[in-house]
Amino acid sequence: MGKCKDITRLLSDALERNLELRERLAVGAHLPTCSGCRNFRRHIGLLRAASRAMSGIDDVDDAGPREQ
Ligand SMILES: [Zn+2]
């Protein structure tokens, strides 16, 4: 539990579905210990924001980087 390959897959899945509680717990336990997966999450978050912006959905009120 908590392997980076599994965690990054869950982070990707989270963009398209709600994670189960145990999945969220696994991510929550792993991210504080792993800068690589935190960077991955930040990166895919930016990708999602970019794709939403390009799709014409105008609900993004600030285009700048957002600290989490
Ligand atoms: Zn990791």
Coordinates of N, CA and C and ligand atoms in Angstrom, one line a residue:
M1 N 0.9 -1.2 0.0 CA 0.0 0.0 0.0 C 0.9 1.2 0.0
G2 N 0.5 2.2 -0.9 CA 1.3 3.4 -0.9 C 2.4 3.5 -1.8
K3 N 2.4 2.5 -2.8 CA 3.5 2.6 -3.8 C 3.2 3.8 -4.7
C4 N 4.2 4.4 -5.2 CA 4.0 5.6 -6.1 C 3.2 5.3 -7.3
K5 N 3.4 4.1 -7.9 CA 2.7 3.7 -9.1 C 1.2 3.7 -8.8
D6 N 0.8 3.1 -7.7 CA -0.6 3.1 -7.3 C -1.1 4.5 -7.0
I7 N -0.3 5.2 -6.3 CA -0.8 6.6 -5.9 C -1.0 7.5 -7.1
T8 N -0.1 7.5 -8.0 CA -0.3 8.3 -9.2 C -1.5 7.9 -10.0
R9 N -1.7 6.6 -10.0 CA -2.9 6.1 -10.8 C -4.2 6.6 -10.1
L10 N -4.2 6.5 -8.8 CA -5.3 7.0 -8.0 C -5.5 8.5 -8.2
L11 N -4.4 9.3 -8.3 CA -4.5 10.7 -8.5 C -5.1 11.0 -9.9
S12 N -4.8 10.2 -10.9 CA -5.3 10.3 -12.2 C -6.8 10.0 -12.2
D13 N -7.1 8.9 -11.5 CA -8.5 8.4 -11.4 C -9.4 9.5 -10.8
A14 N -8.8 10.2 -9.8 CA -9.6 11.1 -9.0 C -10.1 12.3 -9.9
L15 N -9.5 12.5 -11.1 CA -10.0 13.5 -12.0 C -11.3 13.1 -12.6
E16 N -11.6 11.8 -12.7 CA -12.7 11.3 -13.4 C -13.7 10.6 -12.6
R17 N -13.4 10.2 -11.4 CA -14.4 9.6 -10.5 C -14.1 9.9 -9.1
N18 N -15.0 9.7 -8.2 CA -14.8 9.8 -6.8 C -14.0 8.6 -6.2
L19 N -13.0 8.9 -5.5 CA -12.2 7.8 -5.0 C -13.0 7.2 -3.8
E20 N -12.7 5.9 -3.6 CA -13.3 5.3 -2.4 C -12.6 5.8 -1.2
L21 N -13.2 5.6 0.0 CA -12.6 6.1 1.2 C -11.2 5.5 1.4
R22 N -11.0 4.2 1.2 CA -9.7 3.6 1.4 C -8.7 4.2 0.4
E23 N -9.1 4.5 -0.8 CA -8.2 5.1 -1.8 C -7.8 6.5 -1.3
R24 N -8.7 7.3 -0.9 CA -8.4 8.6 -0.4 C -7.4 8.5 0.8
L25 N -7.6 7.5 1.7 CA -6.8 7.4 2.8 C -5.4 7.0 2.4
A26 N -5.3 6.2 1.4 CA -3.9 5.8 0.9 C -3.2 7.0 0.3
V27 N -3.9 7.8 -0.5 CA -3.3 9.0 -1.1 C -2.9 9.9 0.1
G28 N -3.8 10.1 1.0 CA -3.6 11.1 2.1 C -2.4 10.7 3.0
A29 N -2.2 9.4 3.1 CA -1.1 8.9 3.9 C 0.2 9.0 3.1
H30 N 0.2 8.9 1.8 CA 1.4 8.8 1.0 C 1.9 10.2 0.6
L31 N 1.0 11.1 0.3 CA 1.4 12.4 -0.3 C 2.4 13.2 0.7
P32 N 2.1 13.2 2.0 CA 3.0 14.0 2.9 C 4.4 13.4 2.9
T33 N 4.6 12.2 2.5 CA 5.9 11.5 2.6 C 6.6 11.5 1.2
C34 N 6.0 12.0 0.2 CA 6.5 11.8 -1.2 C 6.4 13.0 -2.0
S35 N 7.5 13.8 -2.2 CA 7.4 15.0 -3.0 C 7.2 14.6 -4.5
G36 N 7.6 13.5 -4.9 CA 7.3 13.1 -6.3 C 5.9 13.0 -6.6
C37 N 5.1 12.4 -5.7 CA 3.7 12.3 -6.0 C 2.9 13.6 -5.8
R38 N 3.5 14.4 -4.8 CA 2.9 15.8 -4.7 C 3.1 16.6 -6.0
N39 N 4.3 16.5 -6.6 CA 4.5 17.2 -7.8 C 3.6 16.6 -8.9
F40 N 3.4 15.3 -8.9 CA 2.5 14.7 -9.9 C 1.1 15.3 -9.8
R41 N 0.6 15.3 -8.6 CA -0.7 15.8 -8.3 C -0.9 17.3 -8.8
R42 N 0.1 18.1 -8.5 CA 0.1 19.5 -8.9 C 0.1 19.6 -10.4
H43 N 0.9 18.7 -11.1 CA 1.0 18.7 -12.5 C -0.3 18.4 -13.2
I44 N -0.9 17.3 -12.8 CA -2.2 16.9 -13.4 C -3.3 17.9 -13.1
G45 N -3.2 18.6 -11.9 CA -4.2 19.6 -11.6 C -4.1 20.7 -12.6
L46 N -2.8 21.1 -13.0 CA -2.7 22.2 -14.0 C -3.2 21.7 -15.3
L47 N -2.9 20.4 -15.7 CA -3.4 19.9 -16.9 C -4.9 20.0 -17.0
R48 N -5.6 19.6 -15.9 CA -7.0 19.7 -15.9 C -7.5 21.1 -16.1
A49 N -6.9 22.0 -15.4 CA -7.3 23.4 -15.5 C -7.1 23.9 -16.9
A50 N -6.0 23.5 -17.5 CA -5.8 23.9 -18.9 C -6.8 23.4 -19.9
S51 N -7.1 22.1 -19.7 CA -8.1 21.5 -20.6 C -9.5 22.1 -20.4
R52 N -9.8 22.4 -19.2 CA -11.1 23.0 -18.9 C -11.2 24.4 -19.6
A53 N -10.1 25.1 -19.5 CA -10.0 26.5 -20.1 C -10.2 26.4 -21.6
M54 N -9.5 25.4 -22.2 CA -9.6 25.2 -23.6 C -10.9 24.7 -24.1
S55 N -11.6 24.1 -23.2 CA -12.9 23.6 -23.6 C -14.0 24.6 -23.6
G56 N -13.6 25.8 -23.2 CA -14.6 27.0 -23.2 C -15.4 27.1 -22.0
I57 N -15.1 26.3 -20.9 CA -15.8 26.5 -19.7 C -15.2 27.7 -19.0
D58 N -16.1 28.7 -18.8 CA -15.5 30.0 -18.3 C -15.8 30.1 -16.8
D59 N -15.4 29.1 -16.0 CA -15.6 29.2 -14.6 C -14.3 29.3 -13.8
V60 N -13.2 29.6 -14.5 CA -11.9 29.7 -13.9 C -11.7 31.2 -13.7
D61 N -11.7 31.7 -12.5 CA -11.6 33.1 -12.3 C -10.2 33.7 -12.1
D62 N -9.3 32.7 -12.0 CA -7.9 33.2 -12.0 C -7.0 32.2 -12.7
A63 N -6.3 32.7 -13.7 CA -5.5 31.8 -14.6 C -4.1 31.5 -14.0
G64 N -3.8 32.1 -12.9 CA -2.4 32.0 -12.4 C -2.3 30.7 -11.6
P65 N -1.0 30.4 -11.3 CA -0.8 29.2 -10.5 C -1.4 29.3 -9.1
R66 N -2.0 28.2 -8.6 CA -2.7 28.3 -7.4 C -2.0 27.4 -6.4
E67 N -1.6 28.0 -5.2 CA -1.0 27.2 -4.2 C -2.0 26.3 -3.5
Q68 N -1.6 25.1 -3.2 CA -2.5 24.2 -2.5 C -2.1 24.0 -1.1
Ligands
ZN1 ZN 5.1 8.6 -4.2

